[in-house]
PDB file of C-alpha atoms in Angstrom:
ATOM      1  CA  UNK A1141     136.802 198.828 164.704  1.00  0.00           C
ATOM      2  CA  UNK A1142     136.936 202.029 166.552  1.00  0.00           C
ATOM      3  CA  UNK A1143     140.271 201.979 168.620  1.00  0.00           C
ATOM      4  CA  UNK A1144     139.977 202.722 172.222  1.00  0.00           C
ATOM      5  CA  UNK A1145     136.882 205.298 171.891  1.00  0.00           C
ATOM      6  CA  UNK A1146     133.526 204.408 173.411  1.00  0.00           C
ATOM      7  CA  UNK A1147     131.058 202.965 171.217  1.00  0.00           C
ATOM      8  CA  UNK A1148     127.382 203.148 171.408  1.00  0.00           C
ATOM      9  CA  UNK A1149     125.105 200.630 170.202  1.00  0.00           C
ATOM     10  CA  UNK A1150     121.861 201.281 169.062  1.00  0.00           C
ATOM     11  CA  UNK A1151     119.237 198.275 168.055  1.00  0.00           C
ATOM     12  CA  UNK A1152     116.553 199.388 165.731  1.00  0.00           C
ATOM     13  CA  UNK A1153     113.515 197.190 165.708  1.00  0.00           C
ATOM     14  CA  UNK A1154     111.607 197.602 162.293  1.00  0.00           C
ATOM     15  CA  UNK A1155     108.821 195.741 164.137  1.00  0.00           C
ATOM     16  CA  UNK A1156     107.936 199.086 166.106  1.00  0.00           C
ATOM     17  CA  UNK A1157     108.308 200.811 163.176  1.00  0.00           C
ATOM     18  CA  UNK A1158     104.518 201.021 161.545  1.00  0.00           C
ATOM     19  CA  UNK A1159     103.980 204.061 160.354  1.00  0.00           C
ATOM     20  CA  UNK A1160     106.392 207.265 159.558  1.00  0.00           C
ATOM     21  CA  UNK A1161     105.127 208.619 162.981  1.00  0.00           C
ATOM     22  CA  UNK A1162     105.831 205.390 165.034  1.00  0.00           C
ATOM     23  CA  UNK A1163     109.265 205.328 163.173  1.00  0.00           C
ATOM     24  CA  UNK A1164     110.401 208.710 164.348  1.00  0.00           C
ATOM     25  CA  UNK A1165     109.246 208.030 167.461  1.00  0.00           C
ATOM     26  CA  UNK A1166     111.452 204.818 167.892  1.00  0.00           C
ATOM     27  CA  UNK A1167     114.611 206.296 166.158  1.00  0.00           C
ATOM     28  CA  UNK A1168     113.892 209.628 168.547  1.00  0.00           C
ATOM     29  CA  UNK A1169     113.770 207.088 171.595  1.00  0.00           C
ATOM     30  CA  UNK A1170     116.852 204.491 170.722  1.00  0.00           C
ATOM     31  CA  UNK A1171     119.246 207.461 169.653  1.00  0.00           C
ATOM     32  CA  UNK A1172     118.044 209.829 172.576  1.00  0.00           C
ATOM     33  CA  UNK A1173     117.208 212.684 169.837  1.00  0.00           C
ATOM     34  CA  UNK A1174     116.530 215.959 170.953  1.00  0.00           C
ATOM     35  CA  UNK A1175     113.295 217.547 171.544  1.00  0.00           C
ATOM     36  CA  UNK A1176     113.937 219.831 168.363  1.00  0.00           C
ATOM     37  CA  UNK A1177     114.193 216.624 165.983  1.00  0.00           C
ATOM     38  CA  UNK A1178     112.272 217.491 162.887  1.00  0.00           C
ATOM     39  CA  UNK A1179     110.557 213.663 162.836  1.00  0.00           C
ATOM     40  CA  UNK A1180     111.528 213.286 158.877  1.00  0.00           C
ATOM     41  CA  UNK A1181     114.159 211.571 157.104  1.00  0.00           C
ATOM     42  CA  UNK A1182     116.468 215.223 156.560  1.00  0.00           C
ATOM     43  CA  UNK A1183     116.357 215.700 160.477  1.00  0.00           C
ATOM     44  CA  UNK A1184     117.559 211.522 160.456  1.00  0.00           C
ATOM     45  CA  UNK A1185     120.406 212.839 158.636  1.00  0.00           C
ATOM     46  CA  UNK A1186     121.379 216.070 159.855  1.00  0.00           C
ATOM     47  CA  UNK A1187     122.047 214.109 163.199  1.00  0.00           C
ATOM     48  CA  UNK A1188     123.289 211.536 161.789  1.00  0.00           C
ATOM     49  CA  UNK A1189     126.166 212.913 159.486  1.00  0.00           C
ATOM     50  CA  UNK A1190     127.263 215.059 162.423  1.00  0.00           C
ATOM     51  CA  UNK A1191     127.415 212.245 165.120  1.00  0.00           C
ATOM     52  CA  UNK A1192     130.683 212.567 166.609  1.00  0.00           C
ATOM     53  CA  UNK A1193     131.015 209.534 169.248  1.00  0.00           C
ATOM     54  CA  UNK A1194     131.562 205.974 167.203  1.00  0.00           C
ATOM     55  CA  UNK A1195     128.015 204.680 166.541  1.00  0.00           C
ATOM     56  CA  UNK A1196     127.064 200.947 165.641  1.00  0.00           C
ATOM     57  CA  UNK A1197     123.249 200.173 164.866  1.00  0.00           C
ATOM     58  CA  UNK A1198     121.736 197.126 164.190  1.00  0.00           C
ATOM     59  CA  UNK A1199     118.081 197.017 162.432  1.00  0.00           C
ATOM     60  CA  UNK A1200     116.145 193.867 163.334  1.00  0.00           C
ATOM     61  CA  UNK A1201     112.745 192.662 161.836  1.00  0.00           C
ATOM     62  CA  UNK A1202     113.730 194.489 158.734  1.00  0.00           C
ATOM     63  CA  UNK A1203     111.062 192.498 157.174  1.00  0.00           C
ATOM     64  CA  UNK A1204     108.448 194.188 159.266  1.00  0.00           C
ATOM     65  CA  UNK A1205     110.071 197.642 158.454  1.00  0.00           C
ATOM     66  CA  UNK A1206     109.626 197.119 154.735  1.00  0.00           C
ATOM     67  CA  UNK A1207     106.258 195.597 154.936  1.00  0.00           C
ATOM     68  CA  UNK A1208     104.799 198.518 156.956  1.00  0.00           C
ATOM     69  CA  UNK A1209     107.053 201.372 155.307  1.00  0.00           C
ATOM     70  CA  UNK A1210     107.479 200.090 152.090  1.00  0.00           C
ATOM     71  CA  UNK A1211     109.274 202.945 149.427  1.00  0.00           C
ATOM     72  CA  UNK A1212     109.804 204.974 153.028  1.00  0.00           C
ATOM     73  CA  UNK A1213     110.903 202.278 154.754  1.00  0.00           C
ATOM     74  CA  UNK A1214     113.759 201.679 152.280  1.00  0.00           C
ATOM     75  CA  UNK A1215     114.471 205.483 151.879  1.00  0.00           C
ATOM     76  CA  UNK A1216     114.950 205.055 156.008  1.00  0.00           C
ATOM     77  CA  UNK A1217     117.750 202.676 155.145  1.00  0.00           C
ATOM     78  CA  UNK A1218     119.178 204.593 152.307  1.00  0.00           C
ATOM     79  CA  UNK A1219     119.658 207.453 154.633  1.00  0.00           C
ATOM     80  CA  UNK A1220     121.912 204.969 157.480  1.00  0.00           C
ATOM     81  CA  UNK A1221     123.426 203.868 154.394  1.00  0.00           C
ATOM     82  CA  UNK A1222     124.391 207.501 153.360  1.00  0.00           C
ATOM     83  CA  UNK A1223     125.337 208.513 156.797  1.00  0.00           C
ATOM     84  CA  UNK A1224     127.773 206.013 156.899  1.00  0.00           C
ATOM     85  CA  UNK A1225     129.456 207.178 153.832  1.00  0.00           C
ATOM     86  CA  UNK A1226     129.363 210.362 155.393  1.00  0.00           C
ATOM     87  CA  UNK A1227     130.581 209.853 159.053  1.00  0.00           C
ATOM     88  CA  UNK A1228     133.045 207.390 159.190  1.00  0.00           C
ATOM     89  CA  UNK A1229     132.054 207.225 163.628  1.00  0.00           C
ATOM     90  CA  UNK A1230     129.032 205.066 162.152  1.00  0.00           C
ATOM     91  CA  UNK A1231     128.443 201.676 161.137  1.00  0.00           C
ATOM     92  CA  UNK A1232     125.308 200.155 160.442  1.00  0.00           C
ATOM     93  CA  UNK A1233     124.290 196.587 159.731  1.00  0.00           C
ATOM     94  CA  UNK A1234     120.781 194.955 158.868  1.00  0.00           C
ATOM     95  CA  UNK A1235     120.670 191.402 161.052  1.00  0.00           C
ATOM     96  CA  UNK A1236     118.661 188.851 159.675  1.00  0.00           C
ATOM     97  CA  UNK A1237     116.761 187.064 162.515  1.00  0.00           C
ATOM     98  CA  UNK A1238     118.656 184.091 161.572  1.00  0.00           C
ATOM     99  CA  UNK A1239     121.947 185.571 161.796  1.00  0.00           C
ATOM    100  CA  UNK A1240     120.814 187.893 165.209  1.00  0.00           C
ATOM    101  CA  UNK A1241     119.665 184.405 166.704  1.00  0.00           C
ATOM    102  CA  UNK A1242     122.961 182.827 165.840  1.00  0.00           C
ATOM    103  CA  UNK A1243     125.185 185.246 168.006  1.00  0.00           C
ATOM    104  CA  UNK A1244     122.964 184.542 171.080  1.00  0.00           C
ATOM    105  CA  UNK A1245     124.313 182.328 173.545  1.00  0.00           C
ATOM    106  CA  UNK A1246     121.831 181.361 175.936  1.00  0.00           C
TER     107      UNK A1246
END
């Protein structure tokens, strides 16, 4: 996927993700932002199409984003989904509970 670089995973929960401000909060948190992130979708992609180390994220409960979000919550995705298009250091993938569940070896 990436060669022999370091790779970073980040695992979005859309479950935490409530309202815009709860969103920002969680993306600032799981990504280690900076302090000066702007908290809105263009400050989500600024970072985003300048990340420089290889990136994977993984949204779960994308149900739960959607259903608290709504249109933002699929703007959200359409700016990963951008990014990615963008940056070639990220890839992003929505995980169906089913499928995360799957992978899981207990």
């Amino acid at each position: 996927m990436y060669a022999d670089e370091e790779v970073q995973f980040v695992i979005l929960d859309g479950a935490q993700m409530t309202t815009k401000e709860e969103a920002h909060a969680h993306l600032k948190q799981q990504f280690n932002f900076p302090d000066y992130y702007g908290n809105n979708l263009d400050a989500l992609w600024d970072l985003l199409s300048t990340w420089s180390d290889p990136l994977y994220v993984r949204l779960i409960n994308s149900e739960a984003l959607y259903q608290s979000l709504g249109s933002y919550g699929v703007q959200l995705i359409s700016v990963f989904t951008d990014a990615l298009q963008e940056n070639s250091k990220i890839r992003f993938e929505i995980s169906h509970e089913a499928d995360f569940f799957e992978n899981v070896i207990l």
